[in-house]
PDB file of C-alpha atoms in Angstrom:
ATOM      1  CA  UNK A  23     246.737  -6.226  82.298  1.00  0.00           C
ATOM      2  CA  UNK A  24     246.214  -8.412  79.211  1.00  0.00           C
ATOM      3  CA  UNK A  25     242.548  -9.031  78.386  1.00  0.00           C
ATOM      4  CA  UNK A  26     241.540 -12.694  78.629  1.00  0.00           C
ATOM      5  CA  UNK A  27     240.332 -13.937  75.229  1.00  0.00           C
ATOM      6  CA  UNK A  28     236.632 -14.770  74.983  1.00  0.00           C
ATOM      7  CA  UNK A  29     235.827 -18.462  75.341  1.00  0.00           C
ATOM      8  CA  UNK A  30     235.072 -18.734  71.633  1.00  0.00           C
ATOM      9  CA  UNK A  31     238.562 -17.362  70.827  1.00  0.00           C
ATOM     10  CA  UNK A  32     240.552 -19.614  73.153  1.00  0.00           C
ATOM     11  CA  UNK A  33     242.606 -22.582  71.956  1.00  0.00           C
ATOM     12  CA  UNK A  34     241.175 -26.070  72.491  1.00  0.00           C
ATOM     13  CA  UNK A  35     243.478 -28.702  74.029  1.00  0.00           C
ATOM     14  CA  UNK A  36     241.754 -31.504  72.107  1.00  0.00           C
ATOM     15  CA  UNK A  37     242.946 -30.059  68.799  1.00  0.00           C
ATOM     16  CA  UNK A  38     246.393 -28.775  69.751  1.00  0.00           C
ATOM     17  CA  UNK A  39     248.074 -31.142  67.268  1.00  0.00           C
ATOM     18  CA  UNK A  40     245.166 -31.577  64.848  1.00  0.00           C
ATOM     19  CA  UNK A  41     247.403 -30.731  61.893  1.00  0.00           C
ATOM     20  CA  UNK A  42     249.394 -33.924  62.592  1.00  0.00           C
ATOM     21  CA  UNK A  43     246.379 -36.222  62.585  1.00  0.00           C
ATOM     22  CA  UNK A  44     244.919 -38.394  59.840  1.00  0.00           C
ATOM     23  CA  UNK A  45     241.695 -37.358  58.130  1.00  0.00           C
ATOM     24  CA  UNK A  46     239.720 -39.882  60.191  1.00  0.00           C
ATOM     25  CA  UNK A  47     241.258 -38.594  63.409  1.00  0.00           C
ATOM     26  CA  UNK A  48     240.509 -34.977  62.460  1.00  0.00           C
ATOM     27  CA  UNK A  49     236.875 -35.840  61.848  1.00  0.00           C
ATOM     28  CA  UNK A  50     236.630 -37.692  65.170  1.00  0.00           C
ATOM     29  CA  UNK A  51     237.880 -34.637  67.082  1.00  0.00           C
ATOM     30  CA  UNK A  52     235.394 -32.345  65.301  1.00  0.00           C
ATOM     31  CA  UNK A  53     232.515 -34.777  65.801  1.00  0.00           C
ATOM     32  CA  UNK A  54     233.321 -35.222  69.480  1.00  0.00           C
ATOM     33  CA  UNK A  55     232.900 -31.493  70.045  1.00  0.00           C
ATOM     34  CA  UNK A  56     229.777 -31.273  67.867  1.00  0.00           C
ATOM     35  CA  UNK A  57     228.054 -33.893  70.009  1.00  0.00           C
ATOM     36  CA  UNK A  58     228.133 -31.511  72.971  1.00  0.00           C
ATOM     37  CA  UNK A  59     226.125 -28.791  71.251  1.00  0.00           C
ATOM     38  CA  UNK A  60     222.628 -30.259  71.675  1.00  0.00           C
ATOM     39  CA  UNK A  61     223.058 -30.419  75.454  1.00  0.00           C
ATOM     40  CA  UNK A  62     224.399 -26.867  75.541  1.00  0.00           C
ATOM     41  CA  UNK A  63     221.282 -25.713  73.694  1.00  0.00           C
ATOM     42  CA  UNK A  64     219.073 -27.811  76.000  1.00  0.00           C
ATOM     43  CA  UNK A  65     220.380 -25.832  78.975  1.00  0.00           C
ATOM     44  CA  UNK A  66     218.978 -22.663  77.365  1.00  0.00           C
ATOM     45  CA  UNK A  67     215.455 -23.936  76.631  1.00  0.00           C
ATOM     46  CA  UNK A  68     213.810 -21.682  79.214  1.00  0.00           C
ATOM     47  CA  UNK A  69     215.456 -18.617  77.666  1.00  0.00           C
ATOM     48  CA  UNK A  70     214.492 -19.732  74.145  1.00  0.00           C
ATOM     49  CA  UNK A  71     210.889 -20.390  75.195  1.00  0.00           C
ATOM     50  CA  UNK A  72     210.624 -16.941  76.776  1.00  0.00           C
ATOM     51  CA  UNK A  73     211.949 -15.310  73.608  1.00  0.00           C
ATOM     52  CA  UNK A  74     209.514 -17.251  71.396  1.00  0.00           C
ATOM     53  CA  UNK A  75     206.547 -16.358  73.609  1.00  0.00           C
ATOM     54  CA  UNK A  76     207.441 -12.675  73.503  1.00  0.00           C
ATOM     55  CA  UNK A  77     207.892 -12.741  69.721  1.00  0.00           C
ATOM     56  CA  UNK A  78     204.570 -14.572  69.311  1.00  0.00           C
ATOM     57  CA  UNK A  79     202.718 -11.896  71.295  1.00  0.00           C
ATOM     58  CA  UNK A  80     203.766  -9.368  68.661  1.00  0.00           C
ATOM     59  CA  UNK A  81     203.894 -11.529  65.547  1.00  0.00           C
ATOM     60  CA  UNK A  82     200.325 -12.775  66.084  1.00  0.00           C
ATOM     61  CA  UNK A  83     199.057  -9.194  65.935  1.00  0.00           C
ATOM     62  CA  UNK A  84     200.844  -8.392  62.676  1.00  0.00           C
ATOM     63  CA  UNK A  85     204.359  -7.595  63.860  1.00  0.00           C
ATOM     64  CA  UNK A  86     207.458  -8.725  62.017  1.00  0.00           C
ATOM     65  CA  UNK A  87     210.489 -10.745  63.105  1.00  0.00           C
ATOM     66  CA  UNK A  88     213.965  -9.467  62.205  1.00  0.00           C
ATOM     67  CA  UNK A  89     217.231 -11.366  62.535  1.00  0.00           C
ATOM     68  CA  UNK A  90     220.335  -9.167  62.532  1.00  0.00           C
ATOM     69  CA  UNK A  91     223.962 -10.283  62.415  1.00  0.00           C
ATOM     70  CA  UNK A  92     227.336 -10.106  60.728  1.00  0.00           C
ATOM     71  CA  UNK A  93     229.444 -12.792  59.053  1.00  0.00           C
ATOM     72  CA  UNK A  94     228.371 -16.367  59.775  1.00  0.00           C
ATOM     73  CA  UNK A  95     225.778 -15.194  62.303  1.00  0.00           C
ATOM     74  CA  UNK A  96     224.203 -12.871  59.749  1.00  0.00           C
ATOM     75  CA  UNK A  97     224.156 -15.580  57.086  1.00  0.00           C
ATOM     76  CA  UNK A  98     222.408 -17.997  59.443  1.00  0.00           C
ATOM     77  CA  UNK A  99     219.752 -15.379  60.190  1.00  0.00           C
ATOM     78  CA  UNK A 100     219.165 -14.702  56.501  1.00  0.00           C
ATOM     79  CA  UNK A 101     218.928 -18.457  55.873  1.00  0.00           C
ATOM     80  CA  UNK A 102     216.281 -18.985  58.539  1.00  0.00           C
ATOM     81  CA  UNK A 103     214.294 -15.970  57.356  1.00  0.00           C
ATOM     82  CA  UNK A 104     214.424 -17.103  53.724  1.00  0.00           C
ATOM     83  CA  UNK A 105     213.072 -20.536  54.584  1.00  0.00           C
ATOM     84  CA  UNK A 106     209.982 -19.246  56.406  1.00  0.00           C
ATOM     85  CA  UNK A 107     207.865 -18.237  53.350  1.00  0.00           C
ATOM     86  CA  UNK A 108     208.075 -21.535  51.400  1.00  0.00           C
ATOM     87  CA  UNK A 109     207.855 -23.702  54.519  1.00  0.00           C
ATOM     88  CA  UNK A 110     204.960 -21.918  56.210  1.00  0.00           C
ATOM     89  CA  UNK A 111     203.324 -19.921  53.433  1.00  0.00           C
ATOM     90  CA  UNK A 112     204.248 -16.573  54.971  1.00  0.00           C
ATOM     91  CA  UNK A 113     203.972 -13.492  52.792  1.00  0.00           C
ATOM     92  CA  UNK A 114     207.302 -11.782  52.069  1.00  0.00           C
ATOM     93  CA  UNK A 115     208.386  -9.334  54.728  1.00  0.00           C
ATOM     94  CA  UNK A 116     207.087 -11.083  57.857  1.00  0.00           C
ATOM     95  CA  UNK A 117     210.443 -12.656  58.754  1.00  0.00           C
ATOM     96  CA  UNK A 118     213.450 -10.639  57.572  1.00  0.00           C
ATOM     97  CA  UNK A 119     217.159 -11.382  57.768  1.00  0.00           C
ATOM     98  CA  UNK A 120     219.591  -8.446  57.808  1.00  0.00           C
ATOM     99  CA  UNK A 121     223.334  -8.960  57.428  1.00  0.00           C
ATOM    100  CA  UNK A 122     226.117  -6.408  57.797  1.00  0.00           C
ATOM    101  CA  UNK A 123     227.227  -5.426  54.323  1.00  0.00           C
ATOM    102  CA  UNK A 124     223.941  -6.419  52.686  1.00  0.00           C
ATOM    103  CA  UNK A 125     223.428  -9.095  50.038  1.00  0.00           C
ATOM    104  CA  UNK A 126     227.078  -9.094  48.827  1.00  0.00           C
ATOM    105  CA  UNK A 127     228.138 -10.163  52.341  1.00  0.00           C
ATOM    106  CA  UNK A 128     226.272 -13.447  51.911  1.00  0.00           C
ATOM    107  CA  UNK A 129     229.136 -14.710  49.756  1.00  0.00           C
ATOM    108  CA  UNK A 130     231.945 -12.190  50.373  1.00  0.00           C
ATOM    109  CA  UNK A 131     233.393 -11.001  53.707  1.00  0.00           C
ATOM    110  CA  UNK A 132     232.427  -7.514  54.887  1.00  0.00           C
ATOM    111  CA  UNK A 133     234.466  -6.997  58.044  1.00  0.00           C
ATOM    112  CA  UNK A 134     234.360  -3.194  57.877  1.00  0.00           C
ATOM    113  CA  UNK A 135     230.553  -3.238  58.039  1.00  0.00           C
ATOM    114  CA  UNK A 136     230.687  -5.431  61.152  1.00  0.00           C
ATOM    115  CA  UNK A 137     232.432  -2.633  63.075  1.00  0.00           C
ATOM    116  CA  UNK A 138     229.864   0.073  62.285  1.00  0.00           C
ATOM    117  CA  UNK A 139     227.028   0.382  64.848  1.00  0.00           C
ATOM    118  CA  UNK A 140     225.445   3.232  62.912  1.00  0.00           C
ATOM    119  CA  UNK A 141     225.096   0.982  59.862  1.00  0.00           C
ATOM    120  CA  UNK A 142     223.173  -1.563  61.954  1.00  0.00           C
ATOM    121  CA  UNK A 143     220.787   1.119  63.165  1.00  0.00           C
ATOM    122  CA  UNK A 144     220.356   2.546  59.659  1.00  0.00           C
ATOM    123  CA  UNK A 145     219.630  -0.860  58.113  1.00  0.00           C
ATOM    124  CA  UNK A 146     216.827  -1.456  60.624  1.00  0.00           C
ATOM    125  CA  UNK A 147     215.521   2.078  60.308  1.00  0.00           C
ATOM    126  CA  UNK A 148     215.072   1.564  56.563  1.00  0.00           C
ATOM    127  CA  UNK A 149     212.401  -1.039  57.371  1.00  0.00           C
ATOM    128  CA  UNK A 150     210.247   1.418  59.350  1.00  0.00           C
ATOM    129  CA  UNK A 151     210.685  -0.602  62.539  1.00  0.00           C
ATOM    130  CA  UNK A 152     207.999  -0.148  65.197  1.00  0.00           C
ATOM    131  CA  UNK A 153     207.000  -1.367  68.625  1.00  0.00           C
ATOM    132  CA  UNK A 154     204.995  -4.193  67.044  1.00  0.00           C
ATOM    133  CA  UNK A 155     208.189  -5.790  65.692  1.00  0.00           C
ATOM    134  CA  UNK A 156     210.779  -8.134  67.219  1.00  0.00           C
ATOM    135  CA  UNK A 157     214.530  -7.985  66.584  1.00  0.00           C
ATOM    136  CA  UNK A 158     216.901 -10.850  67.411  1.00  0.00           C
ATOM    137  CA  UNK A 159     220.617 -10.099  67.245  1.00  0.00           C
ATOM    138  CA  UNK A 160     222.920 -13.013  66.482  1.00  0.00           C
ATOM    139  CA  UNK A 161     226.609 -12.913  67.427  1.00  0.00           C
ATOM    140  CA  UNK A 162     228.914 -15.600  68.750  1.00  0.00           C
ATOM    141  CA  UNK A 163     231.005 -12.973  70.578  1.00  0.00           C
ATOM    142  CA  UNK A 164     227.985 -11.091  71.871  1.00  0.00           C
ATOM    143  CA  UNK A 165     229.632  -7.768  71.126  1.00  0.00           C
ATOM    144  CA  UNK A 166     229.563  -7.173  67.343  1.00  0.00           C
ATOM    145  CA  UNK A 167     229.208  -3.360  66.939  1.00  0.00           C
ATOM    146  CA  UNK A 168     226.894  -3.579  63.891  1.00  0.00           C
ATOM    147  CA  UNK A 169     224.456  -5.844  65.716  1.00  0.00           C
ATOM    148  CA  UNK A 170     224.627  -3.859  68.949  1.00  0.00           C
ATOM    149  CA  UNK A 171     223.802  -0.700  67.006  1.00  0.00           C
ATOM    150  CA  UNK A 172     220.777  -2.387  65.480  1.00  0.00           C
ATOM    151  CA  UNK A 173     219.541  -3.624  68.856  1.00  0.00           C
ATOM    152  CA  UNK A 174     219.931  -0.212  70.472  1.00  0.00           C
ATOM    153  CA  UNK A 175     217.910   1.348  67.684  1.00  0.00           C
ATOM    154  CA  UNK A 176     215.258  -1.366  68.086  1.00  0.00           C
ATOM    155  CA  UNK A 177     214.931  -0.551  71.775  1.00  0.00           C
ATOM    156  CA  UNK A 178     214.630   3.158  70.988  1.00  0.00           C
ATOM    157  CA  UNK A 179     211.422   2.482  69.024  1.00  0.00           C
ATOM    158  CA  UNK A 180     210.112   0.009  71.652  1.00  0.00           C
ATOM    159  CA  UNK A 181     210.542  -3.096  69.487  1.00  0.00           C
ATOM    160  CA  UNK A 182     211.125  -6.368  71.340  1.00  0.00           C
ATOM    161  CA  UNK A 183     214.824  -7.231  71.479  1.00  0.00           C
ATOM    162  CA  UNK A 184     216.466 -10.626  71.891  1.00  0.00           C
ATOM    163  CA  UNK A 185     219.799 -12.193  71.078  1.00  0.00           C
ATOM    164  CA  UNK A 186     221.567 -15.486  70.477  1.00  0.00           C
ATOM    165  CA  UNK A 187     225.131 -15.337  71.815  1.00  0.00           C
ATOM    166  CA  UNK A 188     227.768 -17.930  72.667  1.00  0.00           C
ATOM    167  CA  UNK A 189     229.638 -16.356  75.606  1.00  0.00           C
ATOM    168  CA  UNK A 190     228.567 -15.521  79.146  1.00  0.00           C
ATOM    169  CA  UNK A 191     227.988 -11.981  80.375  1.00  0.00           C
ATOM    170  CA  UNK A 192     228.049 -10.447  76.914  1.00  0.00           C
ATOM    171  CA  UNK A 193     227.326  -6.834  76.043  1.00  0.00           C
ATOM    172  CA  UNK A 194     224.519  -7.991  73.799  1.00  0.00           C
ATOM    173  CA  UNK A 195     222.823 -10.054  76.507  1.00  0.00           C
ATOM    174  CA  UNK A 196     222.867  -6.993  78.770  1.00  0.00           C
ATOM    175  CA  UNK A 197     221.386  -4.832  76.018  1.00  0.00           C
ATOM    176  CA  UNK A 198     218.273  -6.896  75.184  1.00  0.00           C
ATOM    177  CA  UNK A 199     215.078  -7.907  76.929  1.00  0.00           C
ATOM    178  CA  UNK A 200     215.224 -11.612  76.023  1.00  0.00           C
ATOM    179  CA  UNK A 201     218.789 -12.945  75.857  1.00  0.00           C
ATOM    180  CA  UNK A 202     219.625 -16.512  74.841  1.00  0.00           C
ATOM    181  CA  UNK A 203     223.126 -17.629  75.788  1.00  0.00           C
ATOM    182  CA  UNK A 204     224.522 -20.922  74.492  1.00  0.00           C
ATOM    183  CA  UNK A 205     228.091 -21.056  75.735  1.00  0.00           C
ATOM    184  CA  UNK A 206     229.865 -23.238  73.190  1.00  0.00           C
ATOM    185  CA  UNK A 207     233.434 -22.689  74.365  1.00  0.00           C
ATOM    186  CA  UNK A 208     236.668 -22.981  72.426  1.00  0.00           C
ATOM    187  CA  UNK A 209     236.465 -24.059  68.808  1.00  0.00           C
ATOM    188  CA  UNK A 210     238.501 -26.858  67.237  1.00  0.00           C
ATOM    189  CA  UNK A 211     240.088 -24.128  65.121  1.00  0.00           C
ATOM    190  CA  UNK A 212     240.627 -21.233  67.516  1.00  0.00           C
ATOM    191  CA  UNK A 213     238.149 -18.460  66.781  1.00  0.00           C
ATOM    192  CA  UNK A 214     236.384 -20.291  63.916  1.00  0.00           C
ATOM    193  CA  UNK A 215     232.877 -19.668  65.221  1.00  0.00           C
ATOM    194  CA  UNK A 216     231.292 -20.974  62.031  1.00  0.00           C
ATOM    195  CA  UNK A 217     231.797 -24.374  63.700  1.00  0.00           C
ATOM    196  CA  UNK A 218     230.325 -25.102  67.159  1.00  0.00           C
ATOM    197  CA  UNK A 219     228.943 -21.603  67.715  1.00  0.00           C
ATOM    198  CA  UNK A 220     227.365 -21.606  64.256  1.00  0.00           C
ATOM    199  CA  UNK A 221     225.845 -25.038  64.872  1.00  0.00           C
ATOM    200  CA  UNK A 222     224.320 -23.882  68.165  1.00  0.00           C
ATOM    201  CA  UNK A 223     222.962 -20.701  66.567  1.00  0.00           C
ATOM    202  CA  UNK A 224     221.400 -22.709  63.730  1.00  0.00           C
ATOM    203  CA  UNK A 225     219.704 -25.038  66.220  1.00  0.00           C
ATOM    204  CA  UNK A 226     218.289 -22.100  68.189  1.00  0.00           C
ATOM    205  CA  UNK A 227     217.084 -20.334  65.038  1.00  0.00           C
ATOM    206  CA  UNK A 228     215.337 -23.525  63.904  1.00  0.00           C
ATOM    207  CA  UNK A 229     213.631 -23.703  67.284  1.00  0.00           C
ATOM    208  CA  UNK A 230     212.530 -20.069  67.239  1.00  0.00           C
ATOM    209  CA  UNK A 231     210.993 -20.070  63.762  1.00  0.00           C
ATOM    210  CA  UNK A 232     209.458 -23.541  64.034  1.00  0.00           C
ATOM    211  CA  UNK A 233     207.939 -23.009  67.479  1.00  0.00           C
ATOM    212  CA  UNK A 234     206.640 -19.595  66.414  1.00  0.00           C
ATOM    213  CA  UNK A 235     204.923 -21.014  63.335  1.00  0.00           C
ATOM    214  CA  UNK A 236     203.428 -23.862  65.371  1.00  0.00           C
ATOM    215  CA  UNK A 237     202.042 -21.311  67.844  1.00  0.00           C
ATOM    216  CA  UNK A 238     200.630 -19.374  64.875  1.00  0.00           C
ATOM    217  CA  UNK A 239     198.610 -22.435  63.824  1.00  0.00           C
ATOM    218  CA  UNK A 240     200.594 -23.074  60.645  1.00  0.00           C
ATOM    219  CA  UNK A 241     201.150 -26.725  61.591  1.00  0.00           C
ATOM    220  CA  UNK A 242     198.515 -29.455  62.019  1.00  0.00           C
ATOM    221  CA  UNK A 243     199.866 -32.284  64.147  1.00  0.00           C
ATOM    222  CA  UNK A 244     203.376 -32.368  62.728  1.00  0.00           C
ATOM    223  CA  UNK A 245     202.304 -31.532  59.179  1.00  0.00           C
ATOM    224  CA  UNK A 246     203.171 -28.282  57.387  1.00  0.00           C
ATOM    225  CA  UNK A 247     199.696 -27.248  56.271  1.00  0.00           C
ATOM    226  CA  UNK A 248     200.740 -23.880  54.838  1.00  0.00           C
ATOM    227  CA  UNK A 249     203.677 -24.980  52.728  1.00  0.00           C
ATOM    228  CA  UNK A 250     204.066 -23.381  49.314  1.00  0.00           C
ATOM    229  CA  UNK A 251     203.546 -26.107  46.704  1.00  0.00           C
ATOM    230  CA  UNK A 252     205.841 -24.655  44.068  1.00  0.00           C
ATOM    231  CA  UNK A 253     207.285 -27.803  42.508  1.00  0.00           C
ATOM    232  CA  UNK A 254     206.482 -31.462  41.903  1.00  0.00           C
ATOM    233  CA  UNK A 255     208.016 -32.648  45.197  1.00  0.00           C
ATOM    234  CA  UNK A 256     206.041 -30.150  47.265  1.00  0.00           C
ATOM    235  CA  UNK A 257     202.812 -30.833  45.359  1.00  0.00           C
ATOM    236  CA  UNK A 258     203.255 -34.512  46.165  1.00  0.00           C
ATOM    237  CA  UNK A 259     203.882 -33.693  49.819  1.00  0.00           C
ATOM    238  CA  UNK A 260     200.724 -31.577  49.909  1.00  0.00           C
ATOM    239  CA  UNK A 261     198.706 -34.352  48.326  1.00  0.00           C
ATOM    240  CA  UNK A 262     199.999 -36.865  50.884  1.00  0.00           C
ATOM    241  CA  UNK A 263     198.985 -34.508  53.707  1.00  0.00           C
ATOM    242  CA  UNK A 264     195.426 -34.281  52.387  1.00  0.00           C
ATOM    243  CA  UNK A 265     195.229 -38.051  51.856  1.00  0.00           C
ATOM    244  CA  UNK A 266     196.475 -38.644  55.414  1.00  0.00           C
ATOM    245  CA  UNK A 267     194.288 -36.085  57.189  1.00  0.00           C
ATOM    246  CA  UNK A 268     191.108 -36.567  55.166  1.00  0.00           C
ATOM    247  CA  UNK A 269     191.212 -40.273  54.306  1.00  0.00           C
ATOM    248  CA  UNK A 270     190.799 -39.734  50.560  1.00  0.00           C
ATOM    249  CA  UNK A 271     192.535 -41.143  47.499  1.00  0.00           C
ATOM    250  CA  UNK A 272     195.196 -39.415  45.440  1.00  0.00           C
ATOM    251  CA  UNK A 273     192.851 -38.087  42.759  1.00  0.00           C
ATOM    252  CA  UNK A 274     190.426 -36.605  45.293  1.00  0.00           C
ATOM    253  CA  UNK A 275     193.276 -34.964  47.188  1.00  0.00           C
ATOM    254  CA  UNK A 276     194.729 -33.478  44.013  1.00  0.00           C
ATOM    255  CA  UNK A 277     191.354 -32.053  42.977  1.00  0.00           C
ATOM    256  CA  UNK A 278     190.745 -30.542  46.423  1.00  0.00           C
ATOM    257  CA  UNK A 279     194.154 -28.874  46.353  1.00  0.00           C
ATOM    258  CA  UNK A 280     193.417 -27.400  42.946  1.00  0.00           C
ATOM    259  CA  UNK A 281     189.963 -26.189  43.989  1.00  0.00           C
ATOM    260  CA  UNK A 282     191.375 -24.640  47.182  1.00  0.00           C
ATOM    261  CA  UNK A 283     193.904 -22.530  45.315  1.00  0.00           C
ATOM    262  CA  UNK A 284     196.701 -24.711  46.718  1.00  0.00           C
ATOM    263  CA  UNK A 285     195.817 -23.919  50.319  1.00  0.00           C
ATOM    264  CA  UNK A 286     195.978 -27.158  52.324  1.00  0.00           C
ATOM    265  CA  UNK A 287     193.919 -25.771  55.216  1.00  0.00           C
ATOM    266  CA  UNK A 288     191.120 -24.832  52.822  1.00  0.00           C
ATOM    267  CA  UNK A 289     191.345 -28.212  51.098  1.00  0.00           C
ATOM    268  CA  UNK A 290     191.078 -30.021  54.444  1.00  0.00           C
ATOM    269  CA  UNK A 291     187.977 -28.085  55.461  1.00  0.00           C
ATOM    270  CA  UNK A 292     186.379 -28.563  52.047  1.00  0.00           C
ATOM    271  CA  UNK A 293     186.717 -32.337  52.367  1.00  0.00           C
ATOM    272  CA  UNK A 294     186.115 -32.811  56.091  1.00  0.00           C
ATOM    273  CA  UNK A 295     183.196 -30.388  56.460  1.00  0.00           C
ATOM    274  CA  UNK A 296     181.909 -30.485  52.869  1.00  0.00           C
ATOM    275  CA  UNK A 297     182.399 -26.757  52.392  1.00  0.00           C
ATOM    276  CA  UNK A 298     183.058 -24.601  49.376  1.00  0.00           C
ATOM    277  CA  UNK A 299     186.498 -23.020  49.107  1.00  0.00           C
ATOM    278  CA  UNK A 300     184.987 -19.602  49.878  1.00  0.00           C
ATOM    279  CA  UNK A 301     183.197 -20.858  52.991  1.00  0.00           C
ATOM    280  CA  UNK A 302     186.351 -22.568  54.213  1.00  0.00           C
ATOM    281  CA  UNK A 303     188.378 -19.390  53.791  1.00  0.00           C
ATOM    282  CA  UNK A 304     185.770 -17.375  55.683  1.00  0.00           C
ATOM    283  CA  UNK A 305     185.992 -19.763  58.611  1.00  0.00           C
ATOM    284  CA  UNK A 306     189.789 -19.671  58.607  1.00  0.00           C
ATOM    285  CA  UNK A 307     189.774 -15.872  58.700  1.00  0.00           C
ATOM    286  CA  UNK A 308     188.283 -16.008  62.188  1.00  0.00           C
ATOM    287  CA  UNK A 309     189.656 -19.194  63.777  1.00  0.00           C
ATOM    288  CA  UNK A 310     192.479 -21.703  63.508  1.00  0.00           C
ATOM    289  CA  UNK A 311     192.027 -25.038  61.774  1.00  0.00           C
ATOM    290  CA  UNK A 312     192.122 -26.907  65.092  1.00  0.00           C
ATOM    291  CA  UNK A 313     189.440 -24.614  66.537  1.00  0.00           C
ATOM    292  CA  UNK A 314     187.185 -25.080  63.533  1.00  0.00           C
ATOM    293  CA  UNK A 315     187.545 -28.855  63.726  1.00  0.00           C
ATOM    294  CA  UNK A 316     186.924 -28.819  67.486  1.00  0.00           C
ATOM    295  CA  UNK A 317     190.238 -30.497  68.235  1.00  0.00           C
ATOM    296  CA  UNK A 318     192.883 -29.859  70.871  1.00  0.00           C
ATOM    297  CA  UNK A 319     193.201 -26.774  73.036  1.00  0.00           C
TER     298      UNK A 319
END
């Protein structure tokens, strides 16, 4: 009996003659399918929330978050991990992206590595994985051998395991404790999961990392109060945050940022509670900014 192709590998009737269409018509077909992705992700919000809560329980006590994948899925994981330090001021090594084939696979295909479950396990093992850590496998098909090998190793050391997959009843979803399934269906180009599946995975990854950092207290209101101010644009953004939250002028905000060692939370406390930088840091070591200011939950 011939095996039925996975939904992500099937042909899409809307694009059967896409090679005969004008550029504008091609774009309309692609856009029509893309518009469905947000609702597909919305249907998985309970699963995503459960995964974030479980990651937070470990991350807040010093654990790390690992994304593991191959091909497009691996690249998306590495992208999300690489954006966490500058956006939220995380030290290197708290959120880590691992891709089959290593760094060269970010710009060159590494299909052989994708088929090696032992390589996935070995790549995780090299990071001294423990039960305090969380590992999220990313795979449109839900059955990539490299990623499955990594997840099985993660379970063997009692790390939390989750996944982001784009087909129902996948091997990966059965393997992990916290599966997230966003069934994106057939692609406009059959099997090109960098398209709808990749878009859905990117949305879910954004949700995971952003919600986790909000839970960690790295956001005040909707402001990124731990961003790394490493260039002129980001320094200006930091200054605007201090002006907005503390009601001070540009010069005062700039001076507070300098005196705080470019830590916006410290600068806010210095201005709002008339503290020294050292006193502000001592307070922040024990409580969140909201708790210190007596605001919110």
